[in-house]
PDB file of C-alpha atoms in Angstrom:
ATOM      1  CA  UNK A  24     106.818  70.339-148.727  1.00 41.00           C
ATOM      2  CA  UNK A  25     103.285  70.586-150.017  1.00 41.00           C
ATOM      3  CA  UNK A  26     102.520  72.572-153.151  1.00 41.00           C
ATOM      4  CA  UNK A  27      99.157  73.660-151.783  1.00 43.00           C
ATOM      5  CA  UNK A  28      98.523  77.386-151.691  1.00 41.00           C
ATOM      6  CA  UNK A  29      98.263  77.614-147.906  1.00 43.00           C
ATOM      7  CA  UNK A  30     100.258  80.459-146.450  1.00 42.00           C
ATOM      8  CA  UNK A  31     102.246  79.522-143.373  1.00 45.00           C
ATOM      9  CA  UNK A  32     102.515  83.195-142.445  1.00 43.00           C
ATOM     10  CA  UNK A  33      98.863  84.194-142.744  1.00 45.00           C
ATOM     11  CA  UNK A  34      97.355  86.368-140.038  1.00 42.00           C
ATOM     12  CA  UNK A  35      95.797  84.567-137.121  1.00 48.00           C
ATOM     13  CA  UNK A  36      92.140  83.684-137.452  1.00 50.00           C
ATOM     14  CA  UNK A  37      91.677  83.908-133.695  1.00 51.00           C
ATOM     15  CA  UNK A  38      88.885  86.215-132.673  1.00 51.00           C
ATOM     16  CA  UNK A  39      90.639  86.895-129.388  1.00 54.00           C
ATOM     17  CA  UNK A  40      94.113  88.210-128.572  1.00 58.00           C
ATOM     18  CA  UNK A  41      96.776  85.617-127.914  1.00 64.00           C
ATOM     19  CA  UNK A  42      99.216  86.359-125.118  1.00 68.00           C
ATOM     20  CA  UNK A  43     102.276  84.454-124.004  1.00 71.00           C
ATOM     21  CA  UNK A  44     103.683  85.083-120.579  1.00 81.00           C
ATOM     22  CA  UNK A  45     106.852  87.190-120.644  1.00 88.00           C
ATOM     23  CA  UNK A  46     108.902  84.172-119.547  1.00 89.00           C
ATOM     24  CA  UNK A  47     107.348  81.879-122.144  1.00 88.00           C
ATOM     25  CA  UNK A  48     107.750  84.429-124.925  1.00 91.00           C
ATOM     26  CA  UNK A  49     111.411  84.912-124.039  1.00 94.00           C
ATOM     27  CA  UNK A  50     112.039  81.146-123.990  1.00 94.00           C
ATOM     28  CA  UNK A  51     110.349  80.618-127.353  1.00 95.00           C
ATOM     29  CA  UNK A  52     112.147  83.548-129.007  1.00 96.00           C
ATOM     30  CA  UNK A  53     115.502  82.386-127.594  1.00 97.00           C
ATOM     31  CA  UNK A  54     114.958  78.876-128.939  1.00 97.00           C
ATOM     32  CA  UNK A  55     113.948  80.238-132.341  1.00 98.00           C
ATOM     33  CA  UNK A  56     117.052  82.448-132.400  1.00 98.00           C
ATOM     34  CA  UNK A  57     119.256  79.410-131.725  1.00 98.00           C
ATOM     35  CA  UNK A  58     117.463  77.492-134.476  1.00 98.00           C
ATOM     36  CA  UNK A  59     117.957  80.425-136.835  1.00 98.00           C
ATOM     37  CA  UNK A  60     121.692  80.360-136.110  1.00 98.00           C
ATOM     38  CA  UNK A  61     121.770  76.605-136.594  1.00 98.00           C
ATOM     39  CA  UNK A  62     120.087  76.963-140.017  1.00 98.00           C
ATOM     40  CA  UNK A  63     122.672  79.577-141.020  1.00 98.00           C
ATOM     41  CA  UNK A  64     125.333  77.052-139.986  1.00 98.00           C
ATOM     42  CA  UNK A  65     123.762  74.438-142.242  1.00 98.00           C
ATOM     43  CA  UNK A  66     123.746  76.924-145.111  1.00 98.00           C
ATOM     44  CA  UNK A  67     127.468  77.486-144.555  1.00 98.00           C
ATOM     45  CA  UNK A  68     128.054  73.728-144.492  1.00 98.00           C
ATOM     46  CA  UNK A  69     126.342  73.410-147.888  1.00 98.00           C
ATOM     47  CA  UNK A  70     128.309  76.343-149.297  1.00 98.00           C
ATOM     48  CA  UNK A  71     131.509  74.728-148.028  1.00 98.00           C
ATOM     49  CA  UNK A  72     130.546  71.414-149.690  1.00 98.00           C
ATOM     50  CA  UNK A  73     130.536  69.496-146.430  1.00 98.00           C
ATOM     51  CA  UNK A  74     129.587  65.825-146.721  1.00 98.00           C
ATOM     52  CA  UNK A  75     125.874  65.219-147.194  1.00 98.00           C
ATOM     53  CA  UNK A  76     125.543  62.911-144.152  1.00 98.00           C
ATOM     54  CA  UNK A  77     126.881  65.695-141.899  1.00 98.00           C
ATOM     55  CA  UNK A  78     124.415  68.180-143.389  1.00 98.00           C
ATOM     56  CA  UNK A  79     121.508  65.749-142.994  1.00 98.00           C
ATOM     57  CA  UNK A  80     122.396  65.162-139.338  1.00 98.00           C
ATOM     58  CA  UNK A  81     122.299  68.918-138.723  1.00 98.00           C
ATOM     59  CA  UNK A  82     118.973  69.237-140.554  1.00 98.00           C
ATOM     60  CA  UNK A  83     117.589  66.483-138.314  1.00 98.00           C
ATOM     61  CA  UNK A  84     118.791  68.432-135.276  1.00 98.00           C
ATOM     62  CA  UNK A  85     116.948  71.550-136.487  1.00 98.00           C
ATOM     63  CA  UNK A  86     113.793  69.523-137.114  1.00 97.00           C
ATOM     64  CA  UNK A  87     113.965  68.197-133.571  1.00 98.00           C
ATOM     65  CA  UNK A  88     114.498  71.690-132.180  1.00 98.00           C
ATOM     66  CA  UNK A  89     111.525  73.028-134.165  1.00 97.00           C
ATOM     67  CA  UNK A  90     109.376  70.160-132.925  1.00 96.00           C
ATOM     68  CA  UNK A  91     110.310  71.045-129.331  1.00 96.00           C
ATOM     69  CA  UNK A  92     109.342  74.701-129.913  1.00 97.00           C
ATOM     70  CA  UNK A  93     106.073  73.598-131.477  1.00 95.00           C
ATOM     71  CA  UNK A  94     105.411  71.435-128.418  1.00 94.00           C
ATOM     72  CA  UNK A  95     106.020  74.398-126.095  1.00 93.00           C
ATOM     73  CA  UNK A  96     103.622  76.531-128.113  1.00 93.00           C
ATOM     74  CA  UNK A  97     100.995  73.774-128.255  1.00 93.00           C
ATOM     75  CA  UNK A  98     101.264  73.078-124.522  1.00 91.00           C
ATOM     76  CA  UNK A  99     100.819  76.742-123.716  1.00 90.00           C
ATOM     77  CA  UNK A 100      97.925  77.018-126.152  1.00 90.00           C
ATOM     78  CA  UNK A 101      96.169  74.088-124.528  1.00 90.00           C
ATOM     79  CA  UNK A 102      96.797  75.451-121.041  1.00 88.00           C
ATOM     80  CA  UNK A 103      95.826  79.040-121.780  1.00 88.00           C
ATOM     81  CA  UNK A 104      93.710  79.509-124.912  1.00 88.00           C
ATOM     82  CA  UNK A 105      91.678  76.324-124.848  1.00 89.00           C
ATOM     83  CA  UNK A 106      90.973  76.718-121.142  1.00 89.00           C
ATOM     84  CA  UNK A 107      89.947  80.357-121.676  1.00 90.00           C
ATOM     85  CA  UNK A 108      87.749  79.391-124.643  1.00 92.00           C
ATOM     86  CA  UNK A 109      86.000  76.769-122.525  1.00 92.00           C
ATOM     87  CA  UNK A 110      85.344  79.315-119.780  1.00 93.00           C
ATOM     88  CA  UNK A 111      84.011  81.822-122.342  1.00 93.00           C
ATOM     89  CA  UNK A 112      81.799  79.278-124.127  1.00 94.00           C
ATOM     90  CA  UNK A 113      83.860  79.298-127.342  1.00 93.00           C
ATOM     91  CA  UNK A 114      85.372  75.828-127.057  1.00 94.00           C
ATOM     92  CA  UNK A 115      83.949  74.543-130.380  1.00 94.00           C
ATOM     93  CA  UNK A 116      85.449  77.467-132.314  1.00 93.00           C
ATOM     94  CA  UNK A 117      88.789  77.141-130.518  1.00 93.00           C
ATOM     95  CA  UNK A 118      89.001  73.401-131.179  1.00 94.00           C
ATOM     96  CA  UNK A 119      88.116  73.909-134.860  1.00 95.00           C
ATOM     97  CA  UNK A 120      90.923  76.477-135.182  1.00 94.00           C
ATOM     98  CA  UNK A 121      93.360  74.175-133.401  1.00 93.00           C
ATOM     99  CA  UNK A 122      92.413  71.224-135.622  1.00 95.00           C
ATOM    100  CA  UNK A 123      92.929  73.349-138.759  1.00 95.00           C
ATOM    101  CA  UNK A 124      96.348  74.466-137.492  1.00 94.00           C
ATOM    102  CA  UNK A 125      97.323  70.886-136.655  1.00 94.00           C
ATOM    103  CA  UNK A 126      96.276  69.791-140.163  1.00 94.00           C
ATOM    104  CA  UNK A 127      98.823  72.270-141.566  1.00 94.00           C
ATOM    105  CA  UNK A 128     101.443  71.338-138.985  1.00 90.00           C
ATOM    106  CA  UNK A 129     101.139  67.597-139.511  1.00 91.00           C
ATOM    107  CA  UNK A 130     100.272  67.954-143.151  1.00 81.00           C
TER     108      UNK A 130
END
């Protein structure tokens, strides 16, 4: 992980409210809850001195699950926020914010 002083939990810089559909929000929160449980399971594996290869396999599974959640969020953002920004004449600002977020994500 980078030692840069970027906060991953900083408030959104969006100048407009961001809304997920009820169904999308529920799906994302459910996936994150499963990931949270999976991470707790990995912590238990480490505490129980399980073999490192088993732990690494589970960490890879969590990474994959997080990537799938990120993809859901990105897809929805492209479908909703970027489209709305284009309609409202704010596409340059929206794309700049998205690029900055992707720099952190891919970082």
